[in-house]
Coordinates of N, CA and C in Angstrom, one line a residue:
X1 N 23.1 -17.8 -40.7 CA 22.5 -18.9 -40.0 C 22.8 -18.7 -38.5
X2 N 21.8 -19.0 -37.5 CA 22.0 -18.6 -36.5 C 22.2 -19.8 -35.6
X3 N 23.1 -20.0 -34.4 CA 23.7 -21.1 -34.2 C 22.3 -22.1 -33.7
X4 N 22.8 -23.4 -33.8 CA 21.3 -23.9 -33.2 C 21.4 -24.5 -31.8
X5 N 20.3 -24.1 -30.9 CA 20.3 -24.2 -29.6 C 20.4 -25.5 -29.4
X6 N 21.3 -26.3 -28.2 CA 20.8 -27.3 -27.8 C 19.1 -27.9 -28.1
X7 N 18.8 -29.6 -28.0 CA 17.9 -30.0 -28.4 C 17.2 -30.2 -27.2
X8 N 17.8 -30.2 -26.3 CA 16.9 -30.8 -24.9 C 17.1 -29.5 -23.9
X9 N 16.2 -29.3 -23.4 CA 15.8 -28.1 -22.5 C 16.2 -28.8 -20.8
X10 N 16.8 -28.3 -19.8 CA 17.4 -28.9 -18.2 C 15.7 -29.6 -17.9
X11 N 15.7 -29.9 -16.8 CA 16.9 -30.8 -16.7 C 17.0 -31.9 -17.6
X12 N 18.7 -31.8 -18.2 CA 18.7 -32.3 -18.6 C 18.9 -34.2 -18.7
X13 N 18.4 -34.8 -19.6 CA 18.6 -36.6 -19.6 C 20.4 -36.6 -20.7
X14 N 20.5 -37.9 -21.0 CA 21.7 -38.2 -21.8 C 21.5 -37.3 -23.5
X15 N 22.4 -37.1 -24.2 CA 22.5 -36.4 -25.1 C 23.5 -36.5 -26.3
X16 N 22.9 -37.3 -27.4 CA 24.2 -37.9 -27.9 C 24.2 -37.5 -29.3
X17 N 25.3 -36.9 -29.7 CA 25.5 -36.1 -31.4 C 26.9 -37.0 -31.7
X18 N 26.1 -37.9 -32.8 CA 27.5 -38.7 -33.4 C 28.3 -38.5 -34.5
X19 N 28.3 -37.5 -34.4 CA 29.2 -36.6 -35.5 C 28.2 -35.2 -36.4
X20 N 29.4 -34.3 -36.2 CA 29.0 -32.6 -36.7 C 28.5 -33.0 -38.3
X21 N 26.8 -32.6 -38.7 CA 27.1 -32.8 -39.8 C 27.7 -31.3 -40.6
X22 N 27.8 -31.6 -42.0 CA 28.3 -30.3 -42.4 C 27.3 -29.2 -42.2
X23 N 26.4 -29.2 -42.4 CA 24.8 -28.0 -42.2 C 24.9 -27.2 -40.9
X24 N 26.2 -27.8 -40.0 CA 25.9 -27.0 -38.3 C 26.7 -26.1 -38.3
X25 N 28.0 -25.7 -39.1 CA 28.9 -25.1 -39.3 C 28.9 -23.7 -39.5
X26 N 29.1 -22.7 -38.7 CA 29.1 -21.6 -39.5 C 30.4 -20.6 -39.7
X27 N 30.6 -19.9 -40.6 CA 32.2 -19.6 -40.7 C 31.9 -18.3 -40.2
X28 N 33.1 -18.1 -39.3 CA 33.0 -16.3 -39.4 C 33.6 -16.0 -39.7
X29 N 33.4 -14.4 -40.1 CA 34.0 -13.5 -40.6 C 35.2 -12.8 -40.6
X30 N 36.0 -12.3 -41.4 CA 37.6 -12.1 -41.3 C 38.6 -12.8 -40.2
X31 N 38.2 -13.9 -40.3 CA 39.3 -15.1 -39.2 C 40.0 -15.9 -40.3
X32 N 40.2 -15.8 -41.6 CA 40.4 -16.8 -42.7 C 40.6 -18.0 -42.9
X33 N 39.1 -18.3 -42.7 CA 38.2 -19.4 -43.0 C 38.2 -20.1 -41.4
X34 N 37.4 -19.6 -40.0 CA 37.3 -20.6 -38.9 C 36.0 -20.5 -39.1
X35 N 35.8 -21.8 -38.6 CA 34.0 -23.1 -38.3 C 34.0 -22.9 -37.4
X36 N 32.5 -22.7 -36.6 CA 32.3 -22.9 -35.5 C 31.2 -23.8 -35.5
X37 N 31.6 -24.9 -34.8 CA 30.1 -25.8 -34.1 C 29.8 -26.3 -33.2
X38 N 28.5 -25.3 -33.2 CA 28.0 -25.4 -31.7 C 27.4 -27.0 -31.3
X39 N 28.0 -27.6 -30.4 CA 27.3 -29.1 -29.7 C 25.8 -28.1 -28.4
X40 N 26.3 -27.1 -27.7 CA 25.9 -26.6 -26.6 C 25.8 -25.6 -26.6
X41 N 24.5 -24.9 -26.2 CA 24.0 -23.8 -25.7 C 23.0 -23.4 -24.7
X42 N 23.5 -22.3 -23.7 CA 22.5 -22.3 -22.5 C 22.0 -20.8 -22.8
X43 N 20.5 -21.1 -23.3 CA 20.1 -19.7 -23.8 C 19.9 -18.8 -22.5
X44 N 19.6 -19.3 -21.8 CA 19.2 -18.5 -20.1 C 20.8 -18.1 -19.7
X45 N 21.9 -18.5 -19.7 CA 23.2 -18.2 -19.0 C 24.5 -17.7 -20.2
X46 N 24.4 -18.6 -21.7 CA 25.4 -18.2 -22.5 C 26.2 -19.3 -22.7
X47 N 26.0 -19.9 -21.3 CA 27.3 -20.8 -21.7 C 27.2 -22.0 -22.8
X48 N 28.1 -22.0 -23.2 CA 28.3 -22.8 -24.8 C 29.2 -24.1 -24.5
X49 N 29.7 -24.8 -25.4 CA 30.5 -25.7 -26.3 C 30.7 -26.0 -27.2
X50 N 31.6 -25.8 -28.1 CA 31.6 -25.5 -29.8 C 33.0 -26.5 -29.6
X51 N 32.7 -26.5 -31.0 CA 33.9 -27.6 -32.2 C 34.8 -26.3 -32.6
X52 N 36.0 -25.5 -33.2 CA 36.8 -24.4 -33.7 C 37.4 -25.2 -34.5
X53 N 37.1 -25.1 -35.9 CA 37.7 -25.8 -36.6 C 38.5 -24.5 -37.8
X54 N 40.0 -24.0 -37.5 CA 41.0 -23.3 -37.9 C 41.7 -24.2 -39.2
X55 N 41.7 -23.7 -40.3 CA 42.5 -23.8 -41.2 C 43.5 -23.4 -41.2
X56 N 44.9 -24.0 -41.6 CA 46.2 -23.0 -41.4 C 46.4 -21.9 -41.8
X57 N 46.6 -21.2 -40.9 CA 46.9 -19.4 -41.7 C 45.5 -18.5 -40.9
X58 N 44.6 -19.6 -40.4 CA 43.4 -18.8 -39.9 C 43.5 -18.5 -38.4
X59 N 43.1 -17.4 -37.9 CA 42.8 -17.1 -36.4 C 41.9 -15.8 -36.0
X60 N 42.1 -15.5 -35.0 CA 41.3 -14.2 -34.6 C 42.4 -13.2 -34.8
X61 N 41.5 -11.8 -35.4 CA 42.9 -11.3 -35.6 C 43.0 -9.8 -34.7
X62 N 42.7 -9.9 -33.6 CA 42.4 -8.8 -32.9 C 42.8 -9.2 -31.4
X63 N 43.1 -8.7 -30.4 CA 43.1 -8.5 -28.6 C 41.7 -8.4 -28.6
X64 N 41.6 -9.0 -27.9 CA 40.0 -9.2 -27.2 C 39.9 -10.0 -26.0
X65 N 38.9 -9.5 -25.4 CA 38.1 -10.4 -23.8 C 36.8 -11.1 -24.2
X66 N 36.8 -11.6 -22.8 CA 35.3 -12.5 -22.6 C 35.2 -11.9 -21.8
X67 N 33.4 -12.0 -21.4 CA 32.7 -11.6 -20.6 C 32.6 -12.8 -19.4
X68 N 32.7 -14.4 -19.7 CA 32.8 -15.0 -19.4 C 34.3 -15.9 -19.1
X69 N 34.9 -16.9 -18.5 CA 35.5 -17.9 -18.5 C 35.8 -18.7 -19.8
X70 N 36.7 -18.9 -20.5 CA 37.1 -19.9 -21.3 C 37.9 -20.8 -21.5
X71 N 37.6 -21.9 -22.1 CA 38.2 -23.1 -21.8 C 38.4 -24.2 -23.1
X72 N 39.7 -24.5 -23.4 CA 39.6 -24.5 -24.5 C 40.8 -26.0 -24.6
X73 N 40.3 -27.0 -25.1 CA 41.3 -28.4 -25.7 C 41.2 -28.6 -26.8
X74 N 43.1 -28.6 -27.1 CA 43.3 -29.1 -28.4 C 43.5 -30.7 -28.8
X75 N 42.1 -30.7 -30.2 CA 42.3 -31.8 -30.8 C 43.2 -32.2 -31.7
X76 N 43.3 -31.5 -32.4 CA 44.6 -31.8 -34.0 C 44.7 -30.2 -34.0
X77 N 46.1 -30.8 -35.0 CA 46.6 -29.3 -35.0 C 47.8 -28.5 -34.2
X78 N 48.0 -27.4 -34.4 CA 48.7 -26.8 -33.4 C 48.5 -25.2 -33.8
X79 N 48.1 -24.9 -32.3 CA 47.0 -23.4 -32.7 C 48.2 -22.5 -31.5
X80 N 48.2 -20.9 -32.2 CA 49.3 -20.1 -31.1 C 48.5 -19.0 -31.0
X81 N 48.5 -18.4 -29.4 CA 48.3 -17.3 -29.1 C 49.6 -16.4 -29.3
X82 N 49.3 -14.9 -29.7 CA 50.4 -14.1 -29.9 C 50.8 -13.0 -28.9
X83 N 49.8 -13.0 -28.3 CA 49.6 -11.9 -27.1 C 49.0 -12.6 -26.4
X84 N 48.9 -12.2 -25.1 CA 49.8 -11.3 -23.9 C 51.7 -12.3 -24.3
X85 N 51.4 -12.9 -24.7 CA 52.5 -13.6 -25.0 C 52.8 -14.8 -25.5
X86 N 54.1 -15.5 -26.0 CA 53.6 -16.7 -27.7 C 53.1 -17.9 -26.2
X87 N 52.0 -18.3 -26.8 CA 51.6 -19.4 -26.2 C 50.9 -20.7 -27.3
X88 N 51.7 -22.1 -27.0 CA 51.1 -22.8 -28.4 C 50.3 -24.1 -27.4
X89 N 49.6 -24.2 -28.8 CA 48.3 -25.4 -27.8 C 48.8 -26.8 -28.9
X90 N 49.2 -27.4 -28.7 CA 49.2 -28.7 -29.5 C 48.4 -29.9 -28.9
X91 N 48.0 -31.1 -29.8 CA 46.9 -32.0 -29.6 C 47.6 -32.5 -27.5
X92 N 46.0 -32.5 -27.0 CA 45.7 -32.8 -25.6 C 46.9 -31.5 -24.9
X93 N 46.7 -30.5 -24.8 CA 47.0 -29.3 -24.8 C 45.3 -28.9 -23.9
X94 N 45.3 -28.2 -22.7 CA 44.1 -27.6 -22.1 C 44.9 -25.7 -21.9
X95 N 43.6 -25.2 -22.5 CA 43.9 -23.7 -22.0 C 42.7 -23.1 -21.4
X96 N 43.0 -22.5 -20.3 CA 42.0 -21.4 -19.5 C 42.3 -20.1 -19.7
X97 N 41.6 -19.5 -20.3 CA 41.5 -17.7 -20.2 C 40.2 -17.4 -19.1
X98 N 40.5 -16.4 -18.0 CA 39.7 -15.9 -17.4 C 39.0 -15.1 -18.0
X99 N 37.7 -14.6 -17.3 CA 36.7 -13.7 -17.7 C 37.7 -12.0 -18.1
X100 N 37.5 -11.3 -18.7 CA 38.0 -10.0 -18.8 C 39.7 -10.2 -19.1
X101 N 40.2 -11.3 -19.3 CA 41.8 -10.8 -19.5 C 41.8 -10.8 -21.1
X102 N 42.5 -9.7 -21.0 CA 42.8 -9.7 -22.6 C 44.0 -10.5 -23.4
X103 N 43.8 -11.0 -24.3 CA 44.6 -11.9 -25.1 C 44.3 -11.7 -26.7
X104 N 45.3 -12.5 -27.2 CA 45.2 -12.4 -29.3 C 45.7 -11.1 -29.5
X105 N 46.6 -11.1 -30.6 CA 45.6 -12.2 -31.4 C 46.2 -13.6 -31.8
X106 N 45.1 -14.9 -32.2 CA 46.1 -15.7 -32.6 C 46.2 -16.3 -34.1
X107 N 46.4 -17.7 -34.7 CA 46.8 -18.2 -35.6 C 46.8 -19.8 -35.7
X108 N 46.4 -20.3 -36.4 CA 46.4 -21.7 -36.5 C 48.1 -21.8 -37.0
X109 N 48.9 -22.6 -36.7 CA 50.4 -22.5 -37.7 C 50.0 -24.3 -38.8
X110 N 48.8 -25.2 -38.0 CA 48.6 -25.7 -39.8 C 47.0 -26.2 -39.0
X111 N 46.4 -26.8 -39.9 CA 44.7 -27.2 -39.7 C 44.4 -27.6 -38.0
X112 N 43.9 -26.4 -37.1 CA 43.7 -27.1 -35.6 C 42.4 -27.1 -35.8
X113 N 42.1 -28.3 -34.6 CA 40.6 -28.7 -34.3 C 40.2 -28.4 -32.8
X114 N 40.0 -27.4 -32.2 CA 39.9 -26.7 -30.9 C 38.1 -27.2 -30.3
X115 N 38.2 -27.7 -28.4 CA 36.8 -27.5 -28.2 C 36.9 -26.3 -27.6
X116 N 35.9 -25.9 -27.6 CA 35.9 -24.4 -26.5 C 34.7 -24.4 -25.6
X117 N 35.3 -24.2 -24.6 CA 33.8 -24.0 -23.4 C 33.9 -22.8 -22.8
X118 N 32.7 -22.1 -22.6 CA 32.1 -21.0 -21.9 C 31.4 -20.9 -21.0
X119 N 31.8 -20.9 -19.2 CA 31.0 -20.8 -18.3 C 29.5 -19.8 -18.9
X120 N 29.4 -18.9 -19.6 CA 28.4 -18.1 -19.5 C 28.9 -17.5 -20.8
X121 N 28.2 -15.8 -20.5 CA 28.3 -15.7 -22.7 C 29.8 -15.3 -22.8
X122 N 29.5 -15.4 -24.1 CA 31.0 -15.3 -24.9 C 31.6 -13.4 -24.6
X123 N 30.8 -12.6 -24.7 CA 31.2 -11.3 -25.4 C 29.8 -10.0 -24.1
X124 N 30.6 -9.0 -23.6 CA 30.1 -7.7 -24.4 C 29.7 -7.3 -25.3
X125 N 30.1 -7.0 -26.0 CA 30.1 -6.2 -27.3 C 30.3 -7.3 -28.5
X126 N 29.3 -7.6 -29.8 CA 30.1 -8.1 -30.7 C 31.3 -7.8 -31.4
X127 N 32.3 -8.8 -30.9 CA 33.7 -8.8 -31.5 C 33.9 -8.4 -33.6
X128 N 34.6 -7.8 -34.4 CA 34.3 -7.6 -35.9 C 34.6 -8.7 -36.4
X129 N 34.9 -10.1 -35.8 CA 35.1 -11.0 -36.3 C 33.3 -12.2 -36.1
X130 N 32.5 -11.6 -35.1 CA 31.1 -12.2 -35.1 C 30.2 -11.7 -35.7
X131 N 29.2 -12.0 -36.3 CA 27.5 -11.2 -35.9 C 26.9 -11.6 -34.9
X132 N 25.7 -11.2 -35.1 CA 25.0 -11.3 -34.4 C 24.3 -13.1 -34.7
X133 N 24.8 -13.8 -35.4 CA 23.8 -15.0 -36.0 C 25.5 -15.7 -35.6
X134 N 26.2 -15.6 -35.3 CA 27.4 -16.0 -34.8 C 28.0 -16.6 -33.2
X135 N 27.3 -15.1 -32.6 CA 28.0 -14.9 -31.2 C 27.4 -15.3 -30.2
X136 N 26.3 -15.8 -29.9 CA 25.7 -16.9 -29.1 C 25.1 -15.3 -28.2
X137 N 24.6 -15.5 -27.2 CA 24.1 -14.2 -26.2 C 25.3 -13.5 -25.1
X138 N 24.7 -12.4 -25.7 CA 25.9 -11.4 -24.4 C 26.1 -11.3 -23.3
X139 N 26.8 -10.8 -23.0 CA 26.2 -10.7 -21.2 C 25.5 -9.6 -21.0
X140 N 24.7 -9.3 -20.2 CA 23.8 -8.6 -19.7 C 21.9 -9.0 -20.4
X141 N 22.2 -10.4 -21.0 CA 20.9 -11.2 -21.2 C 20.7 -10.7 -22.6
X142 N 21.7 -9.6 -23.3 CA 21.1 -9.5 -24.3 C 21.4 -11.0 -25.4
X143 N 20.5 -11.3 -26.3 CA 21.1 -12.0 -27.3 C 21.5 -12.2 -28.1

């Protein structure tokens, strides 16, 4: 399932989703068992806003970069980076990763509910944890 674009094309008017139904959710692959749902997508630029909904025991399980800025507040839960070094996000918790720094891998330690924002796209290269019906558009326009 491929994530679904925003409903309103710029400029944009008000925009209101009153709760994720279950149908918007997509899991990826070897993170054991993370949701992603997309609220936001800017097919021209990348930049996103997704729901990261981690079950405990679930995370990314690799070092990796963005191609873009990330930005990321914790709802519920309590979610830990492992690298570059232990860093934990607990509820109303904000974290910024710049473009290119490498980080992870991490770990939910019990059920977190993470938003995540992306100035622009998520990735280079698909990460073994996305596909391509996952990873929103790359940088360099591909999508």
């Amino acid at each position: 399932m491929s994530p679904r674009p925003f409903p309103v094309t710029p400029p944009l008017g008000e925009v209101h989703i009153p709760r994720p139904d279950d149908d918007g959710w997509m899991l990826l692959e070897n993170t054991g068992g993370l949701r992603v749902y997309y609220l936001y997508q800017n097919a021209d630029t990348g930049a996103s806003i997704a729901l990261l909904d981690f079950p405990a025991g679930a995370g990314i399980p690799v070092r990796h970069t963005h191609a873009s800025n990330q930005f990321m507040y914790c709802l519920e839960g309590r979610y830990e980076y492992l690298e570059p070094h232990s860093l934990l996000l607990e509820p109303g918790h904000f974290y910024m990763n710049p473009k290119g720094h490498p980080h992870g891998p991490t770990r939910a330690l019990e059920r977190a509910l993470l938003l995540e924002i992306y100035d622009g796209p998520h990735y280079d290269e698909i990460p073994p944890y996305h596909t391509a019906q996952t990873v929103g558009k790359l940088s360099g326009g591909r999508p």
